[in-house]
GROMACS .gro file of C-alpha atoms in nm:
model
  332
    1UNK     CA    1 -17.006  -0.871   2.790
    2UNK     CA    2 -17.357  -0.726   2.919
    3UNK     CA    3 -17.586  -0.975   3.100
    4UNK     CA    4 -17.863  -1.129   2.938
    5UNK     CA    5 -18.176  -0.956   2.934
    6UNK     CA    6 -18.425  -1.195   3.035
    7UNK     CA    7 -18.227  -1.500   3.225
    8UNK     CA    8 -18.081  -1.347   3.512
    9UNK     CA    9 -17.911  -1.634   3.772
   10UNK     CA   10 -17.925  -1.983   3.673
   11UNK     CA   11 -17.838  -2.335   3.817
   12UNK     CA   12 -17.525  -2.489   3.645
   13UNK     CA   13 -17.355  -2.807   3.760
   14UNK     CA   14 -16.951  -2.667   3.782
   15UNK     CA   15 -16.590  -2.862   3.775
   16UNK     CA   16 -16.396  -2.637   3.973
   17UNK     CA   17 -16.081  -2.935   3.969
   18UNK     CA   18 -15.976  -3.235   3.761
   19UNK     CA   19 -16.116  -3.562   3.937
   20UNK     CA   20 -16.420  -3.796   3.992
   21UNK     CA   21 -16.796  -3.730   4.002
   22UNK     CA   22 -16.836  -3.523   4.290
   23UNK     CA   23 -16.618  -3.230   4.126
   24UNK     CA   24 -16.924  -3.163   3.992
   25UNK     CA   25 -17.089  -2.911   4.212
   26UNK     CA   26 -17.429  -2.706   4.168
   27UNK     CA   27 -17.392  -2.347   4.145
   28UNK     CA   28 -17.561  -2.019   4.057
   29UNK     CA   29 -17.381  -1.837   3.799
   30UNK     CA   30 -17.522  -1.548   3.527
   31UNK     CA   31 -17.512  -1.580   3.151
   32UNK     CA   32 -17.381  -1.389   2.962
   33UNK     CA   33 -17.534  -1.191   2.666
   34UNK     CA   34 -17.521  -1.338   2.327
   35UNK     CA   35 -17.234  -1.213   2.145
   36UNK     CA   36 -17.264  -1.148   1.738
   37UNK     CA   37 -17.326  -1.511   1.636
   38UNK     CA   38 -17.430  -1.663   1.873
   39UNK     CA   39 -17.736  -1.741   2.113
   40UNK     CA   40 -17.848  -1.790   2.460
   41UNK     CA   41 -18.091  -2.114   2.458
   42UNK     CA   42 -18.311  -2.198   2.785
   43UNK     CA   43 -18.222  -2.536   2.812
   44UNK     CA   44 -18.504  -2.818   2.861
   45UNK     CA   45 -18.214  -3.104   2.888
   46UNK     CA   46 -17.847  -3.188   2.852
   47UNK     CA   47 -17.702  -3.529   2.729
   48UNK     CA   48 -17.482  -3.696   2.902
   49UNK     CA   49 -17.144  -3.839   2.711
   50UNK     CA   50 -16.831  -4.057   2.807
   51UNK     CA   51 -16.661  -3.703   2.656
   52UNK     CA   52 -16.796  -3.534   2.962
   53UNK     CA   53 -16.630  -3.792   3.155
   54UNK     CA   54 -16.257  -3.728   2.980
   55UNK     CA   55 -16.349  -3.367   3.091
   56UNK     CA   56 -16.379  -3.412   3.401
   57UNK     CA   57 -16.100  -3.621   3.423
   58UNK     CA   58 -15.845  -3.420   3.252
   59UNK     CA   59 -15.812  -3.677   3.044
   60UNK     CA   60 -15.925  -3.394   2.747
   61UNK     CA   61 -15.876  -3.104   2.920
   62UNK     CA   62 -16.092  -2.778   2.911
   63UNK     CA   63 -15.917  -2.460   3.099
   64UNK     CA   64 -16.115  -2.464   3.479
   65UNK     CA   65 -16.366  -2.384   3.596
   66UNK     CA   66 -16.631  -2.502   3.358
   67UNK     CA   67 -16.936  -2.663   3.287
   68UNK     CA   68 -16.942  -2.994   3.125
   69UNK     CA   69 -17.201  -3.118   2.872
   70UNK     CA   70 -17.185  -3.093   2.461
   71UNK     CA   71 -17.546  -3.147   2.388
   72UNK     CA   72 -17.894  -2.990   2.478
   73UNK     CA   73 -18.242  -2.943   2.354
   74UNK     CA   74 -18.417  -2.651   2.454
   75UNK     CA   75 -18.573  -2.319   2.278
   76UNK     CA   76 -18.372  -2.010   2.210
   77UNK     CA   77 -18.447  -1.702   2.448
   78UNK     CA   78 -18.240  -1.465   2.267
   79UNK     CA   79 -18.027  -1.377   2.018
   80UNK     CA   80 -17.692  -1.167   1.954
   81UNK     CA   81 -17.612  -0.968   1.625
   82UNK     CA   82 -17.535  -1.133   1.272
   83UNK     CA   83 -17.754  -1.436   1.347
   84UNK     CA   84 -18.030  -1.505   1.130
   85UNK     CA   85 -18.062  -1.927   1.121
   86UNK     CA   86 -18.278  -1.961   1.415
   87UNK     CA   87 -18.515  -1.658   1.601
   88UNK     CA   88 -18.598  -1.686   1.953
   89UNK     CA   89 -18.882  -1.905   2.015
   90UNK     CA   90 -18.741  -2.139   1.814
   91UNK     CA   91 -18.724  -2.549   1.956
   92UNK     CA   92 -18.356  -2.609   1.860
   93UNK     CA   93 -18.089  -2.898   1.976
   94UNK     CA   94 -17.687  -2.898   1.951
   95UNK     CA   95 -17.361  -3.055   1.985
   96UNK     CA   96 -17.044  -2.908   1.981
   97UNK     CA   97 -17.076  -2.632   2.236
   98UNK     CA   98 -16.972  -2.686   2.579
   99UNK     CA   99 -17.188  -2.602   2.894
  100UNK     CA  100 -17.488  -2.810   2.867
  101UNK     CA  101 -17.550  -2.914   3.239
  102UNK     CA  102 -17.725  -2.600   3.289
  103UNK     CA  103 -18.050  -2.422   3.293
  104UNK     CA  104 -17.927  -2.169   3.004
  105UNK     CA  105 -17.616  -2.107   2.799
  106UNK     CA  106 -17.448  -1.943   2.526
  107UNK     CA  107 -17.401  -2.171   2.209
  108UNK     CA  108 -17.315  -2.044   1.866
  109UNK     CA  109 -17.606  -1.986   1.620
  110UNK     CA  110 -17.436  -2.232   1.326
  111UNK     CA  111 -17.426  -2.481   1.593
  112UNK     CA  112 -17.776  -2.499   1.660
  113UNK     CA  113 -18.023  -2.802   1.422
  114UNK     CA  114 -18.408  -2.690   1.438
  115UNK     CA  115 -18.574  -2.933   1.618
  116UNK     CA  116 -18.934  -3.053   1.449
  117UNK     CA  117 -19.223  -3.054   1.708
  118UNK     CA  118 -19.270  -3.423   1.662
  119UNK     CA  119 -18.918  -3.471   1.867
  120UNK     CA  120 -18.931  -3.419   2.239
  121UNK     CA  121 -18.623  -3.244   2.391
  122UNK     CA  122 -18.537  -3.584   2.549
  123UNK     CA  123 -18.544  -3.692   2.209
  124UNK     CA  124 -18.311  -3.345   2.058
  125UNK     CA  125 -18.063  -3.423   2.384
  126UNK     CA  126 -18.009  -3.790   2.323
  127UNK     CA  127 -17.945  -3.766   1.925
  128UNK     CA  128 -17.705  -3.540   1.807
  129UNK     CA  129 -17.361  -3.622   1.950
  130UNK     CA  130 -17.388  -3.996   1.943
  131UNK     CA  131 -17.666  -3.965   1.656
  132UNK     CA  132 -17.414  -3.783   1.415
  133UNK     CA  133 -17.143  -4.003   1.510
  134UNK     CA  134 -17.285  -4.309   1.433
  135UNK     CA  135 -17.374  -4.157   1.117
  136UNK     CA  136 -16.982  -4.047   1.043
  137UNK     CA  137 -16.838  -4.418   1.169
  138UNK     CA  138 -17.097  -4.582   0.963
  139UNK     CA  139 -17.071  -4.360   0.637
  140UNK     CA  140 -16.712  -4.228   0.616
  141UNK     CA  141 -16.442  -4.552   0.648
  142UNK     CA  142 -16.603  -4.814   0.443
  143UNK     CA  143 -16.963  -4.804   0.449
  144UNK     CA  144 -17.119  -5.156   0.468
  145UNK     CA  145 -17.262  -5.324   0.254
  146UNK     CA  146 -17.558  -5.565   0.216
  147UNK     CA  147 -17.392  -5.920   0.375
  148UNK     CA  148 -17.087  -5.713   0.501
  149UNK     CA  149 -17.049  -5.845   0.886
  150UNK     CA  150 -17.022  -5.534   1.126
  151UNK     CA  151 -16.838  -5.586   1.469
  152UNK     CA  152 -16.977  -5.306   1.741
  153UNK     CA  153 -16.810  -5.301   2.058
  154UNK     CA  154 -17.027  -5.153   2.373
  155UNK     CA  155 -17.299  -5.204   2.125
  156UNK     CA  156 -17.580  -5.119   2.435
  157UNK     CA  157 -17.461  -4.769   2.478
  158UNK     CA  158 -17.595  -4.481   2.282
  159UNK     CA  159 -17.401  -4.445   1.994
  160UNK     CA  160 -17.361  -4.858   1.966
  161UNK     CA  161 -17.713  -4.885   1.995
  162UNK     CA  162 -17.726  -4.645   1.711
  163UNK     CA  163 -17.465  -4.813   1.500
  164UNK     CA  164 -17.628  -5.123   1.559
  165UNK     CA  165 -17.944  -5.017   1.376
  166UNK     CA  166 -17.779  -4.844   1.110
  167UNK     CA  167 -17.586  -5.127   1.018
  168UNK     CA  168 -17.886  -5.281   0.977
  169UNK     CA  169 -18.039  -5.066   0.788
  170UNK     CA  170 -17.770  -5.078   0.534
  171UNK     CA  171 -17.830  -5.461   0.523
  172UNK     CA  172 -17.533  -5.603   0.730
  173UNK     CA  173 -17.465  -5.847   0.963
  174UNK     CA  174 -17.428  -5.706   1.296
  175UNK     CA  175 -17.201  -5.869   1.571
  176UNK     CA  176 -17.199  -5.698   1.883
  177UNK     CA  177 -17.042  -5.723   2.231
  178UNK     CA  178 -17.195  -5.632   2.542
  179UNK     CA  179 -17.103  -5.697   2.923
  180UNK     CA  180 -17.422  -5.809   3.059
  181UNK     CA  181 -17.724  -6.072   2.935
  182UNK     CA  182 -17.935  -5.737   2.993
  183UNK     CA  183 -17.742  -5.561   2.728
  184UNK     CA  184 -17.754  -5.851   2.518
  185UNK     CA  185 -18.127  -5.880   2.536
  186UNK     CA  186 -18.140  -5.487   2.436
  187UNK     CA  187 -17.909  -5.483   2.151
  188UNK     CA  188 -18.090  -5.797   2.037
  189UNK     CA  189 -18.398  -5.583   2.045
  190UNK     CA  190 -18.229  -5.296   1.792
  191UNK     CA  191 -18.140  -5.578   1.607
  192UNK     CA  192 -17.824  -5.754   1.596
  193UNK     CA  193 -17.785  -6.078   1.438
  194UNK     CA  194 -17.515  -6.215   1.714
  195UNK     CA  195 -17.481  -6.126   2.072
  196UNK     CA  196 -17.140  -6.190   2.254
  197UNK     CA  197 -17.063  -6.156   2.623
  198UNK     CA  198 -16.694  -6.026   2.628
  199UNK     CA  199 -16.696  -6.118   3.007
  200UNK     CA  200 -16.768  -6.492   2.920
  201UNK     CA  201 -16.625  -6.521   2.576
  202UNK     CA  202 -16.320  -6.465   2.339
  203UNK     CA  203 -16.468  -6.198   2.076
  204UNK     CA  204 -16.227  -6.278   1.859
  205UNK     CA  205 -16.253  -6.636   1.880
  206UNK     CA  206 -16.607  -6.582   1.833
  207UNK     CA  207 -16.642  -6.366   1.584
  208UNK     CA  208 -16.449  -6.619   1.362
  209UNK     CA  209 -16.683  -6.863   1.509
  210UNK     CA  210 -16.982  -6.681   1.395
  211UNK     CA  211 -16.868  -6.641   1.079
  212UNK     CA  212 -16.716  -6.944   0.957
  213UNK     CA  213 -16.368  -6.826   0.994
  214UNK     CA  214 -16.430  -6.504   0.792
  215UNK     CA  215 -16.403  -6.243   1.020
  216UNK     CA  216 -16.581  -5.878   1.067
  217UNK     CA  217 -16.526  -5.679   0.739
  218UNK     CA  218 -16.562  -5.420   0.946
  219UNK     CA  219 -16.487  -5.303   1.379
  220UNK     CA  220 -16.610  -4.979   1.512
  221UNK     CA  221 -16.456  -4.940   1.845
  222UNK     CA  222 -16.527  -4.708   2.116
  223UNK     CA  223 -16.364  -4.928   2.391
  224UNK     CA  224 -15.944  -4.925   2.296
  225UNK     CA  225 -15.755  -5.078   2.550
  226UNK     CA  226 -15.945  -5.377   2.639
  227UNK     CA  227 -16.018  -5.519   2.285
  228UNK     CA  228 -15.786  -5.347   1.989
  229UNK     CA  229 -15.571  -5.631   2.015
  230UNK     CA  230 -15.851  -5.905   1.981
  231UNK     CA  231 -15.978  -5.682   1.666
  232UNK     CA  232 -15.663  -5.761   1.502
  233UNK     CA  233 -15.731  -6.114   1.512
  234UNK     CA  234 -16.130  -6.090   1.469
  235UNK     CA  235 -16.101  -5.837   1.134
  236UNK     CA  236 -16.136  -6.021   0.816
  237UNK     CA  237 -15.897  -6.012   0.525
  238UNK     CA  238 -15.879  -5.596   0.387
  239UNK     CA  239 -16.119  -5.543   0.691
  240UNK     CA  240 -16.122  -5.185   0.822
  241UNK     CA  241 -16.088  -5.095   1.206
  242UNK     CA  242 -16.228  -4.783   1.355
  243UNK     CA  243 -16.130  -4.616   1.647
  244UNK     CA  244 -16.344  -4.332   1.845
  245UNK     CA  245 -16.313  -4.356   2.188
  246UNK     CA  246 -16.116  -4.503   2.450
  247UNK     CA  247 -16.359  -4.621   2.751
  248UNK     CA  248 -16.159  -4.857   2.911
  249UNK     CA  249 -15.823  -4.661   2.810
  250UNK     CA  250 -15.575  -4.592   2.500
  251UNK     CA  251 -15.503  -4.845   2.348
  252UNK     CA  252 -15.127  -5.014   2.355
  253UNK     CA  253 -14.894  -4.904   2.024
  254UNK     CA  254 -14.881  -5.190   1.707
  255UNK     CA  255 -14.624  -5.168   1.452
  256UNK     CA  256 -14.784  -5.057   1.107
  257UNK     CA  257 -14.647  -5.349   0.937
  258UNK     CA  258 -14.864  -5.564   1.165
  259UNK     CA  259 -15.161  -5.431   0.932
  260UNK     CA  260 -14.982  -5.573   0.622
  261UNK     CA  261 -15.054  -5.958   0.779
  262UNK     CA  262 -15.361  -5.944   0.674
  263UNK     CA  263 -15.436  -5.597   0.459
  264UNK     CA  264 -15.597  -5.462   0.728
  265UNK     CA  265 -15.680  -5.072   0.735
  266UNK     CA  266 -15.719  -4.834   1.086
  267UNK     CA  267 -15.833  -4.517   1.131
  268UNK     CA  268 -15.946  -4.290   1.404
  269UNK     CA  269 -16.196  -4.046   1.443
  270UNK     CA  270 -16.396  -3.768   1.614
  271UNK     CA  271 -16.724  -3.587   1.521
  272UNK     CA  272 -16.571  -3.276   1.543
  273UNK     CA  273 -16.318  -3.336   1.223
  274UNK     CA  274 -16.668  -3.432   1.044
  275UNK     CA  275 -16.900  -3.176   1.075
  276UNK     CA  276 -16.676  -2.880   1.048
  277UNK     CA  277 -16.930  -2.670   0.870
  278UNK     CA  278 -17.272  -2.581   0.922
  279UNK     CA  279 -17.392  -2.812   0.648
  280UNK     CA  280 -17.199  -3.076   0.719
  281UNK     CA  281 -17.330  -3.101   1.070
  282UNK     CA  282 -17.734  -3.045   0.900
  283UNK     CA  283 -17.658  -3.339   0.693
  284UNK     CA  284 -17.585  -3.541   0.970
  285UNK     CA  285 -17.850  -3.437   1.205
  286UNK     CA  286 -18.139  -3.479   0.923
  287UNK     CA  287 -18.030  -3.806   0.841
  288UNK     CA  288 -18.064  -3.905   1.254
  289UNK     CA  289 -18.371  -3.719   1.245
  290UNK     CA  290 -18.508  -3.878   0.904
  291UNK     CA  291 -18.441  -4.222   1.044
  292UNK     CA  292 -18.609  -4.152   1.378
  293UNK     CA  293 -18.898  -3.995   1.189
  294UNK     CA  294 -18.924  -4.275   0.950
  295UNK     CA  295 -18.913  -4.558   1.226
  296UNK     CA  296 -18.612  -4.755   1.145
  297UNK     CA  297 -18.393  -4.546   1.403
  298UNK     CA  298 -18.503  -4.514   1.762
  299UNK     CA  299 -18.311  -4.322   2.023
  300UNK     CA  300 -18.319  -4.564   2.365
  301UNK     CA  301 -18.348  -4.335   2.705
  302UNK     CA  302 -18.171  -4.506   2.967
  303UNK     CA  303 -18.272  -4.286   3.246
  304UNK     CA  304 -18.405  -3.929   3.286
  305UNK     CA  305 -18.231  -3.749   3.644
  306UNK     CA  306 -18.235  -3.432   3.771
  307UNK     CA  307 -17.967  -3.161   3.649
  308UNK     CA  308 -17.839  -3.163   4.033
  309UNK     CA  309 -17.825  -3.556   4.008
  310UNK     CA  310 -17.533  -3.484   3.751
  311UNK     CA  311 -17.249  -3.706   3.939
  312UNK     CA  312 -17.484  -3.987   3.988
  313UNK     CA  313 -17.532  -3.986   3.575
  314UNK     CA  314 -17.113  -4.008   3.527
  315UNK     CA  315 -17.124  -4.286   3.777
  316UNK     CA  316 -17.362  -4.476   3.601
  317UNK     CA  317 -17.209  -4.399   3.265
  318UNK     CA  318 -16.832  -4.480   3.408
  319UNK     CA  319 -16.932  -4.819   3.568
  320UNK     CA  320 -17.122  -4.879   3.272
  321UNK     CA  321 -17.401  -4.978   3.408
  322UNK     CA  322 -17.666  -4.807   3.163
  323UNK     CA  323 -17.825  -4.888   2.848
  324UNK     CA  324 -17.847  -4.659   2.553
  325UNK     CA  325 -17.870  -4.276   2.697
  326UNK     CA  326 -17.873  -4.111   2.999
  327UNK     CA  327 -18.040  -3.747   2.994
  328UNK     CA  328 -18.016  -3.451   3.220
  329UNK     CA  329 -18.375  -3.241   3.253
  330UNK     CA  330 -18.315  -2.894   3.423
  331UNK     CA  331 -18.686  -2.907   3.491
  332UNK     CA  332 -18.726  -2.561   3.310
   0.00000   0.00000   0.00000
């Protein structure tokens, strides 16, 4: 493949082995020229995602060496044969595409949402991975209804904080668990009816507290290992749990028939299985994007570091010690 003719060397943050933060090293590498379909976007900043994390872990493995990151905002420099949904010039964001913690890189053109002027790139980086799965979790399983009560665990990190609103929206009762009285005061803030601390209390006891012995119709869990079992006990009669992520772990194995107790329902699920088309994924995006335009839906920016700070950003992220999203600017 021929080099790209305008970025020459660029700065990429590079896992060269499975492990912990500081396998992430900064390096100069060369794009590539866009291929047919695809497009080389200068990138203005990269979101940061607990995916990254399984990365660079091994824990979802990605053939080495690479460079992490599955979202960015920036504006395409060029593009490669066959493409005609975006021009270069254009402000664009994406999820998806792998290699984000870098100053450029090659995404495919189908992948890429046009990004109105009125949203920064801090703005384009934060939404669309957490953005459009809040969307899928919330619309896909059993969408809630007004007076439905909504458990969100980790409900101060960026997709909880956007499920959190959403439910909302939609006119439920929200119920979320947090770790700290920070994160309670900032999911209170997004709006959440109840606030528990998991470190101090019993969700599950809680939950049926809260709710007169009723129970969350439905749990949206990112967490796994540290609270599946209490969302047995905390769903309410035909309630429906979610699974999407596993931040403390997987999750030990139930018996099926353990469902039938109460008529509960489980499923799992990952963005990618829900925007497997490219309009599929602009549905998704323009709903994120209509909410943030129209008020209701408001992307919180934890912090803002440096792309060479990228190991300090999975630190934060893995001792969970941030609030809504962490961003990576390449300062480009």
């Amino acid at each position: 493949m021929a080099d790209s003719p305008r970025t020459t060397d660029i700065h990429a943050m590079v896992v060269d082995g499975y492990g912990g933060p500081d396998t992430l090293t900064a390096q100069v590498v060369h794009p590539k020229a866009p291929g047919h379909g695809e497009a080389l976007v200068r990138l203005a900043v990269a979101g940061v995602n607990f995916v990254d994390i399984y990365m660079r872990r091994g824990l979802k493995p990605v053939p080495l060496p690479f460079t992490p990151g599955l979202e960015g905002a920036g504006v395409v420099e060029s593009v490669g044969p066959g493409v005609s949904v975006v021009q270069p010039g254009d402000r664009v964001a994406y999820a998806q595409q792998i290699g984000a913690y870098a100053e450029a890189t090659v995404v495919l053109a189908d992948s890429l949402i046009p990004l109105p002027d009125d949203v920064s790139f801090e703005q384009g980086a934060a939404f669309p991975l957490q953005g459009m799965t809040a969307h899928y979790l919330i619309h896909e399983y059993r969408k809630p209804c007004a007076g439905d009560v909504v458990l969100i665990h980790a409900a101060a990190g960026g997709v909880g904080l956007f499920l959190v609103q959403w439910a909302r929206h939609l006119g439920a009762r929200v119920i979320a668990t947090v770790s700290t009285q920070e994160k309670a005061d900032a999911v209170r803030e997004a709006g959440a009816d109840d606030v528990i601390l998991y470190t101090e209390q019993d969700f599950a006891e809680e939950t049926l507290r809260l709710t007169d012995g009723h129970g969350a119709d439905l749990i949206i869990d990112g967490v796994a290992a540290t609270t599946f079992a209490g969302n047995l006990k905390a769903a309410a009669l035909r309630g429906h749990i979610v699974i999407f992520g596993a931040a403390s772990g997987p999750a030990e194995p139930i018996s099926p028939n353990v469902l039938m107790e109460r008529s509960l329902s489980l499923s799992g699920g990952d963005l990618w299985h829900f925007m497997e088309t490219r309009q599929e994924m602009l549905h998704r995006a323009h709903a994120v994007m209509e909410g943030i335009e129209n008020g209701w839906l408001t992307p919180r920016i934890s912090k803002i570091l440096p792309l060479a700070d990228a190991a300090e950003a999975h630190r934060l992220l893995e001792d969970r010690r941030t609030i809504g999203k962490i961003v990576l600017s390449t300062g480009t």
